[in-house]
CSV table of C-alpha atoms and ligand atoms in Angstrom, one decimal:
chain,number,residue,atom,x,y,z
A,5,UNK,CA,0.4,-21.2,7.3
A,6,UNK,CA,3.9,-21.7,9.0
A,7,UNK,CA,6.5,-18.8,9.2
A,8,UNK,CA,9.4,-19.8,6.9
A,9,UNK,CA,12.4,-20.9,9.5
A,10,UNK,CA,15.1,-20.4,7.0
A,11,UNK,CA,15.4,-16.6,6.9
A,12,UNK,CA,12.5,-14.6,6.1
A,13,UNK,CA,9.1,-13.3,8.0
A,14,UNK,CA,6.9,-14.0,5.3
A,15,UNK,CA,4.7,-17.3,5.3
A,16,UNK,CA,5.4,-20.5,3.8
A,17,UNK,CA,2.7,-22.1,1.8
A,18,UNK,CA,4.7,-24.7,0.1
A,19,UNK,CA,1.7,-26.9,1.9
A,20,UNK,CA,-0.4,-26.0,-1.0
A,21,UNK,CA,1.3,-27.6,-4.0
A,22,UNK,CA,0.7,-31.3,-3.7
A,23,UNK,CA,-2.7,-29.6,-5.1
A,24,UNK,CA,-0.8,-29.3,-8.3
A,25,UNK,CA,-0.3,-33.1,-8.9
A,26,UNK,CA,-4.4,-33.6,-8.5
A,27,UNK,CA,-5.3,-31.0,-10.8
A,28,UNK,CA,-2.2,-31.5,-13.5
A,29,UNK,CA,-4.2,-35.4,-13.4
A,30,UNK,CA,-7.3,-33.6,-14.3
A,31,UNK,CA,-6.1,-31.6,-17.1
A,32,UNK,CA,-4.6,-34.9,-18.7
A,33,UNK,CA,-7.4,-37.3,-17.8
A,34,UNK,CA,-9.4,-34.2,-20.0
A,35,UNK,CA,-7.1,-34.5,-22.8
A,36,UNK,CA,-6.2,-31.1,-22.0
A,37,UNK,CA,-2.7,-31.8,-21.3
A,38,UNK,CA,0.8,-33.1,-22.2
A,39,UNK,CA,2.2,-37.0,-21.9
A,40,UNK,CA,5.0,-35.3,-20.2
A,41,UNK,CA,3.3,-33.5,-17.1
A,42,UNK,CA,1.8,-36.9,-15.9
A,43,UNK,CA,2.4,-38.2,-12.9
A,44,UNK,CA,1.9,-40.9,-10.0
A,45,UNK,CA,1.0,-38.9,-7.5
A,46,UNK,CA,-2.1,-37.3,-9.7
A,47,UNK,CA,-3.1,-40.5,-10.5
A,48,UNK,CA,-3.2,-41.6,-6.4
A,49,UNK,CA,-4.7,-38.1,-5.8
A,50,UNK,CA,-7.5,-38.4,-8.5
A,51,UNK,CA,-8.5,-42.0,-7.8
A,52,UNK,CA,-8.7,-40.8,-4.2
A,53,UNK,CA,-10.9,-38.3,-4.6
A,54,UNK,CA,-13.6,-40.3,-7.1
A,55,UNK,CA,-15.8,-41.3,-4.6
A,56,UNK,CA,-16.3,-37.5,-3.0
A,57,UNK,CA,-16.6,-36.5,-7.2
A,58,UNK,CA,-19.1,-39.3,-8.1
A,59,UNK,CA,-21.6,-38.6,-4.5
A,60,UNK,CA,-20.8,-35.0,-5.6
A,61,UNK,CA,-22.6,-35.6,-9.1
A,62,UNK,CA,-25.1,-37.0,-7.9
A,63,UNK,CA,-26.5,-34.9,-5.2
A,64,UNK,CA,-25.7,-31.9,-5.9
A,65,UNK,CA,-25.4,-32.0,-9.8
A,66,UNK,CA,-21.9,-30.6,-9.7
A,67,UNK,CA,-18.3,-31.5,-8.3
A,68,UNK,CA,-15.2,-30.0,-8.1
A,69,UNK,CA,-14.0,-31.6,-11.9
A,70,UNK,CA,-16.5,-30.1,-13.5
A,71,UNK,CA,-16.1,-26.3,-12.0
A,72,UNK,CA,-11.8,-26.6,-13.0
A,73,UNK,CA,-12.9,-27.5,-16.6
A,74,UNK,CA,-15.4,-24.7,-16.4
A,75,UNK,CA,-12.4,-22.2,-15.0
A,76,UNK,CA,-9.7,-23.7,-17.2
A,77,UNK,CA,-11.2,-23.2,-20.9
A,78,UNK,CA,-12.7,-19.5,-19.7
A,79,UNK,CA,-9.6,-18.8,-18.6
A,80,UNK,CA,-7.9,-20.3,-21.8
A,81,UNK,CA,-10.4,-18.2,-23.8
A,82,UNK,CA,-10.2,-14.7,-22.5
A,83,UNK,CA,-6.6,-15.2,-22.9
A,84,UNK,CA,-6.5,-16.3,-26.4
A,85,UNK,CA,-8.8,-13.3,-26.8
A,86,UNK,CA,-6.0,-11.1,-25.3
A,87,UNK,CA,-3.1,-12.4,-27.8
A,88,UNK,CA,-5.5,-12.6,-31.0
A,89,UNK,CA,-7.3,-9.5,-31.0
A,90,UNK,CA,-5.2,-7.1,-28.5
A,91,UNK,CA,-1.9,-7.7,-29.2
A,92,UNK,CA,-0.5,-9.2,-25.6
A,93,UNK,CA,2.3,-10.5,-26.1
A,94,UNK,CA,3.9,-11.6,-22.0
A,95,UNK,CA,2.0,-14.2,-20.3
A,96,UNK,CA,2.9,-15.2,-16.9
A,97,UNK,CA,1.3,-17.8,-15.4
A,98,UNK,CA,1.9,-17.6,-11.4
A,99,UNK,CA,1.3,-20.6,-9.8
A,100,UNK,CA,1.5,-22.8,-12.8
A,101,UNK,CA,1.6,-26.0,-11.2
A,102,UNK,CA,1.3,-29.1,-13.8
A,103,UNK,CA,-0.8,-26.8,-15.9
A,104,UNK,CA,-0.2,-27.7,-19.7
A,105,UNK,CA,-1.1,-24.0,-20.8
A,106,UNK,CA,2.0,-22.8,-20.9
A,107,UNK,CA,3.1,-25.8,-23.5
A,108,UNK,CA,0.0,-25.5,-25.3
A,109,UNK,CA,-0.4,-21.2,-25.6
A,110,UNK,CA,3.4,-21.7,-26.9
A,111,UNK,CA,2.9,-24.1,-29.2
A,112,UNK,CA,-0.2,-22.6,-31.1
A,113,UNK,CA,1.3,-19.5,-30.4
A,114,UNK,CA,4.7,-20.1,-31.9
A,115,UNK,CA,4.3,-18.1,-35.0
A,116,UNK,CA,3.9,-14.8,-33.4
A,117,UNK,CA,6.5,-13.4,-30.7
A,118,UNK,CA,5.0,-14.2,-27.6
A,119,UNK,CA,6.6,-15.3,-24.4
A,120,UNK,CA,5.0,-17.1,-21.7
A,121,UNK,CA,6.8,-17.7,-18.6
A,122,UNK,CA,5.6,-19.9,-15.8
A,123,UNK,CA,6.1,-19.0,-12.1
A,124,UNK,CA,5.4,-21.9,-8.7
A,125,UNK,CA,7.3,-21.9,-5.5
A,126,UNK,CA,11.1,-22.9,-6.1
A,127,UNK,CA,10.0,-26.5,-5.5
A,128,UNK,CA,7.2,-26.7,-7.7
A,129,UNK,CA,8.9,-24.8,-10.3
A,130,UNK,CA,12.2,-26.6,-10.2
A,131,UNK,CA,9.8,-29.7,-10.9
A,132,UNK,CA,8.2,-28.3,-14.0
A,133,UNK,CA,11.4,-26.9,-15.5
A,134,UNK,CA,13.0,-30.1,-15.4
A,135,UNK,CA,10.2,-31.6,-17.2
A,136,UNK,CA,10.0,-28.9,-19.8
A,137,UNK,CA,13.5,-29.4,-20.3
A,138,UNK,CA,13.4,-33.0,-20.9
A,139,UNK,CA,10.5,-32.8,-23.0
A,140,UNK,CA,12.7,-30.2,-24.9
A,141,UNK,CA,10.5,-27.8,-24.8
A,142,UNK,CA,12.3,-24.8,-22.6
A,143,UNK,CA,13.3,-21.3,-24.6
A,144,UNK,CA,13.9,-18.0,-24.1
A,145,UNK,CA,10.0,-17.6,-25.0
A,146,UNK,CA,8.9,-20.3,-22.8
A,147,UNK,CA,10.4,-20.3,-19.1
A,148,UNK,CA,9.9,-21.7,-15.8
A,149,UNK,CA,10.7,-19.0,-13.0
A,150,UNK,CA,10.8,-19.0,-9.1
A,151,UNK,CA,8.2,-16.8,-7.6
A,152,UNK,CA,6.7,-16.6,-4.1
A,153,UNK,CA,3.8,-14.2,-4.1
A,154,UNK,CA,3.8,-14.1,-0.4
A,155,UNK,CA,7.2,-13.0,-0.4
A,156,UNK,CA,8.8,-9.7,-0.3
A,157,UNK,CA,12.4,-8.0,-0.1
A,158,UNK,CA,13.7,-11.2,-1.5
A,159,UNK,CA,15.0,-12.6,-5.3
A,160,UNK,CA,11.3,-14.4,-5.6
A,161,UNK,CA,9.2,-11.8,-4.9
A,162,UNK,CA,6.5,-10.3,-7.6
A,163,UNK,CA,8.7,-6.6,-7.6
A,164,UNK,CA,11.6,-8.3,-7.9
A,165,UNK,CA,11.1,-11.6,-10.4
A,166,UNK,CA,8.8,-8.9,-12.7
A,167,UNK,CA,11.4,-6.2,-12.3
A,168,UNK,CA,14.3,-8.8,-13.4
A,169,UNK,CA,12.5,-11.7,-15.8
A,170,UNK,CA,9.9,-9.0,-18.1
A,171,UNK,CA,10.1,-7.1,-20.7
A,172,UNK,CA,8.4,-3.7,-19.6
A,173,UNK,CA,7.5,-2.7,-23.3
A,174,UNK,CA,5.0,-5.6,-23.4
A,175,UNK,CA,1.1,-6.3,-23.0
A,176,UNK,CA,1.1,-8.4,-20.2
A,177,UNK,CA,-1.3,-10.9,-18.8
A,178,UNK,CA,-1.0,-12.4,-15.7
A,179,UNK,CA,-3.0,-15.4,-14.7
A,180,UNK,CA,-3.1,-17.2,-11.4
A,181,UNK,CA,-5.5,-20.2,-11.1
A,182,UNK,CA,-6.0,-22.5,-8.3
A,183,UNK,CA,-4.1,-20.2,-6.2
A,184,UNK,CA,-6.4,-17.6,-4.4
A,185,UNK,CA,-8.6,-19.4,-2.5
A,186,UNK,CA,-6.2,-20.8,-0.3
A,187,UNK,CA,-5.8,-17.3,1.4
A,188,UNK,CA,-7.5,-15.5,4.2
A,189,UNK,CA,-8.9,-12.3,2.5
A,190,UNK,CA,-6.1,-9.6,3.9
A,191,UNK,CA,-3.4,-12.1,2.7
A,192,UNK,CA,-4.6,-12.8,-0.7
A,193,UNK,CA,-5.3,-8.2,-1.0
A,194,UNK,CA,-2.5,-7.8,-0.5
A,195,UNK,CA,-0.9,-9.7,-3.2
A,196,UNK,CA,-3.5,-8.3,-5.3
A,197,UNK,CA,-2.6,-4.9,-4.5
A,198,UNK,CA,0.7,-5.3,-5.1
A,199,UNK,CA,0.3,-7.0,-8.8
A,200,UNK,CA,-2.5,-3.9,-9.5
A,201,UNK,CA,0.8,-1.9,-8.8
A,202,UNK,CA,3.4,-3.8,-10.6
A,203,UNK,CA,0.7,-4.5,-13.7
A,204,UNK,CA,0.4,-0.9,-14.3
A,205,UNK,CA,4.2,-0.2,-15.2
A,206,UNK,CA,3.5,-2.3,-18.5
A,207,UNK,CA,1.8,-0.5,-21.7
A,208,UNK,CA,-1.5,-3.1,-20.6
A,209,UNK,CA,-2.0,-5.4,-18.0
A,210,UNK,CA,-4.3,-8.1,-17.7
A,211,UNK,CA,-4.8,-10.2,-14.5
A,212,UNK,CA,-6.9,-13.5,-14.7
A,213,UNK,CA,-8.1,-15.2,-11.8
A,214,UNK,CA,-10.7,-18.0,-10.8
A,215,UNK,CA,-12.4,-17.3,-7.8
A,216,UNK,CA,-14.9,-19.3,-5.0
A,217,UNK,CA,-17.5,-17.1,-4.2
A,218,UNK,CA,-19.1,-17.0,-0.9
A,219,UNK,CA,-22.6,-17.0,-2.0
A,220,UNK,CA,-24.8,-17.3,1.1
A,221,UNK,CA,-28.0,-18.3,-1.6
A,222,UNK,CA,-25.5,-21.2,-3.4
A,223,UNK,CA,-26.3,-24.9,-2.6
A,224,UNK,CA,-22.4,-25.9,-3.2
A,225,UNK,CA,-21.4,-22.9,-0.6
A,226,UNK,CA,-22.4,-24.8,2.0
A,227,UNK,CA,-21.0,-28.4,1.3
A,228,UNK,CA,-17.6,-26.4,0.2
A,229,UNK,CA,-17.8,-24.6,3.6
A,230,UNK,CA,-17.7,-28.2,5.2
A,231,UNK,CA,-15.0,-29.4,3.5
A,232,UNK,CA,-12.6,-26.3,3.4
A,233,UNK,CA,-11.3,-27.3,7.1
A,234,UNK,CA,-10.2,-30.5,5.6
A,235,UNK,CA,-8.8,-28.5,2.6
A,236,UNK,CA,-7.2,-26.3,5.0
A,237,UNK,CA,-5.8,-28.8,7.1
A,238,UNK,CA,-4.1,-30.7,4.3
A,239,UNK,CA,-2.3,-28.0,2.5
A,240,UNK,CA,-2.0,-25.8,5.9
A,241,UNK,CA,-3.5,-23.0,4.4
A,242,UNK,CA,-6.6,-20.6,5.0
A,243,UNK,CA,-8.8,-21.9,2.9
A,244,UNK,CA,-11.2,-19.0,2.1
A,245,UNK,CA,-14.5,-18.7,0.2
A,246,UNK,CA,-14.1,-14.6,-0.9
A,247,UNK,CA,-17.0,-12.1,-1.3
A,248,UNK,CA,-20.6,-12.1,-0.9
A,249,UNK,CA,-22.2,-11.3,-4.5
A,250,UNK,CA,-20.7,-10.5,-7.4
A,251,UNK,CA,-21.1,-6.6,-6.8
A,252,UNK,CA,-18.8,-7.2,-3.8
A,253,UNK,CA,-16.0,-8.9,-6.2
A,254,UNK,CA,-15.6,-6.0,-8.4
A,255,UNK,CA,-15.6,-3.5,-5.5
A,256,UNK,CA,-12.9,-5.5,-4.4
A,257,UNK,CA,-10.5,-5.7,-6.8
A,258,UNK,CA,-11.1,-2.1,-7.2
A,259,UNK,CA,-10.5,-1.5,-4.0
A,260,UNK,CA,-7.1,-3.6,-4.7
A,261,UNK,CA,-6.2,-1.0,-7.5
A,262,UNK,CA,-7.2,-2.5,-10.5
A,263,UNK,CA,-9.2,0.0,-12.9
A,264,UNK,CA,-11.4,-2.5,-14.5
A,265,UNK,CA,-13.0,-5.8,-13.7
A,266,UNK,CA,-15.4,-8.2,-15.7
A,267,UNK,CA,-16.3,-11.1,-13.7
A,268,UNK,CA,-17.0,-14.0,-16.0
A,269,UNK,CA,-19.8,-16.5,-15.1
A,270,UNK,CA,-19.6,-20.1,-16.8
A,271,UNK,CA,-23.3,-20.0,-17.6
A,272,UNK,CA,-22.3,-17.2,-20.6
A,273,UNK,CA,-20.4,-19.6,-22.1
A,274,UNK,CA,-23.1,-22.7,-22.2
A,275,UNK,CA,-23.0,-23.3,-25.9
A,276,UNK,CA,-20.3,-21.2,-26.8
A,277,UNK,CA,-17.4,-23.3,-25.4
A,278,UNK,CA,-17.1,-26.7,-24.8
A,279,UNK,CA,-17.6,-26.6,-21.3
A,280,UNK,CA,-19.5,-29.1,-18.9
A,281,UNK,CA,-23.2,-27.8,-18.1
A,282,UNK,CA,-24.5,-27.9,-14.7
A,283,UNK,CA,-28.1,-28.0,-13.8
A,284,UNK,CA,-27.3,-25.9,-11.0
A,285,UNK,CA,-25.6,-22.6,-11.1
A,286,UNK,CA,-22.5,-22.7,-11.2
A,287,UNK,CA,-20.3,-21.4,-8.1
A,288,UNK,CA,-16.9,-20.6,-9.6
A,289,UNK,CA,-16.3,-17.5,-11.3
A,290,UNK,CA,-13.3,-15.9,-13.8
A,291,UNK,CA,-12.4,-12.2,-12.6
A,292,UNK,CA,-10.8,-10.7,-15.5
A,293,UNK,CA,-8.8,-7.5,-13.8
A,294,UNK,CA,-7.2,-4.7,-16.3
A,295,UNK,CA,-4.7,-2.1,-15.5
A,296,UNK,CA,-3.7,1.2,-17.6
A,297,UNK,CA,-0.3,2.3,-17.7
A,298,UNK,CA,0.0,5.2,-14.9
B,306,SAM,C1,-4.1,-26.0,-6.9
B,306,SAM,S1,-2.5,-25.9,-7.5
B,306,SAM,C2,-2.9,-25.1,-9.1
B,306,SAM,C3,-1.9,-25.4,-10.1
B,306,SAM,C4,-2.3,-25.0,-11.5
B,306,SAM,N1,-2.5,-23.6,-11.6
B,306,SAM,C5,-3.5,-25.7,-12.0
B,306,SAM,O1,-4.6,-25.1,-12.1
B,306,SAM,O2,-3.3,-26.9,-12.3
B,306,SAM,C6,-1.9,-24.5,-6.5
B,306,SAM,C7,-0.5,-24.1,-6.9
B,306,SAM,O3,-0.1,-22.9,-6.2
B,306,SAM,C8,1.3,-22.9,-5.9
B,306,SAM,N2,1.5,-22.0,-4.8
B,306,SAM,C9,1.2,-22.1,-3.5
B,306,SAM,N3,1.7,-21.1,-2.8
B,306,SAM,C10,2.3,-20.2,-3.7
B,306,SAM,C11,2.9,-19.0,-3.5
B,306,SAM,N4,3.1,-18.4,-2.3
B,306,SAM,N5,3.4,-18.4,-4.6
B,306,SAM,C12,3.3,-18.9,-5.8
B,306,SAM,N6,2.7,-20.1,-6.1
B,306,SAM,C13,2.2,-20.8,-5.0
B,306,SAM,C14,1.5,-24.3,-5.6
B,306,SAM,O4,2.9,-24.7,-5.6
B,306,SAM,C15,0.7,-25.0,-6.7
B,306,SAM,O5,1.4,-25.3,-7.8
């Protein structure tokens, strides 16, 4: 990741979100999305990557569309979970991308008071608040926001965007997906470290993320290994498989400062949601992370 030139001493990784136009193109292609959030670029994206999908399928019994659907409805359920039966009511979504969760939590949402704020890099933000606004549906319970979790000392940064944009009296749940494995391990800490600090100044916190594992024993470790230079090289980023066995990811975000964590494995949900089944285990995982109030 390059320094940022303009002004500050943090890194830029505004490399990362053309990543946002291939996976916005998998939501829709899923029917898991909005009309609005479509775009050329997806399309190009997705019918490039078909061929790496399809040999993916077939040797290995798995590929990378199948492991976002598996992420995206677990992560779609624990939160629903979290409004329904716990009473959160502030969801941000960091790294929102084309996501269509923030338009669909809202809208089956919208007879309770909950706000859901999405957060990208200014560029990627700017995007998907112009197409919220056009598709009219911007509010002061649905927003797009600037963040850069990278950052710090500036207007973007986690302190200062929850410190200025939140309501402190909330439940909040904070969900980042498609973001952490583009991080070397002390990078991606120490935003974690800081959001187990900032969490904890709300009643309840909640922080969802997906996660690749580096699981020595997994067939898909190794092909993902291969192909995370390429990754890197493309979004110039340090593309990162994190922790050895699940033991390892708890002790983790412990070690980050969160008091709980319950990593979710797609294979509990075979049958329960309507998520693809693989024939081999599954490599992705959903961390679900809770703070106390101090
Ligand atoms: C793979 S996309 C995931 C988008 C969306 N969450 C999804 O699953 O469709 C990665 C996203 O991370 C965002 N991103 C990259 N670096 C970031 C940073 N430092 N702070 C916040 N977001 C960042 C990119 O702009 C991009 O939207």
């Amino acid at each position: 990741m390059a320094l940022d030139a303009s002004s500050s001493n943090f890194p830029d990784s505004s490399g990362i979100s053309f990543t946002a136009f291939y996976t916005g193109e998998v939501w829709r292609r899923e029917g898991l999305s909005v009309p609005f959030l479509a775009s050329k670029q997806g399309r190009l994206l997705y019918l490039a990557g078909m061929p790496v999908e399809w040999a993916g399928k077939a040797l290995l019994g798995t590929n990378n569309v199948i492991m976002l659907l598996q992420r995206h409805h677990i992560i779609d359920h624990v939160l629903e979970k979290a409004v329904r039966e716990e009473g959160f009511t502030q969801i941000v979504e960091i790294a929102c991308g084309l996501s269509p969760r923030g338009t669909v939590i809202s809208r089956r949402f919208a007879d309770i008071d909950l706000h859901y704020i999405e957060a990208d890099l200014p560029g990627m933000a700017g995007r998907k608040r112009h197409l919220l606004e056009k598709a009219g549906e911007l509010s002061s319970r649905h927003r797009v926001i600037d963040i850069d979790i990278l950052a710090q000392d500036v207007a973007e940064s986690l302190e200062a965007v929850f410190a200025r944009e939140l309501d402190p009296t909330r439940k909040t749940l904070v969900i980042t997906e498609g973001l952490v494995n583009y991080f070397d391990y002390s990078t991606i800490t120490g935003f974690w470290a800081r959001l187990a600090k900032t969490l904890a100044a709300f009643p309840e916190g909640i922080y969802l993320t997906d996660l690749y594992p580096n699981f020595g024993w997994h067939p898909v470790v190794k092909v993902a290994n291969t192909f995370k230079s390429a990754l890197a090289f493309a979004t110039r980023s340090s593309v990162t498989l994190h922790f050895g066995n699940e033991a390892a990811i708890v002790a983790g975000f412990g070690d980050a400062g969160f008091d709980s964590t319950c990593v979710h494995l797609p294979e509990s949900y075979y049958g329960v949601l309507d998520i693809p089944v693989m024939r081999t285990p599954s490599l992705v995982r959903v961390i679900e992370n809770r703070t106390a109030s101090a």
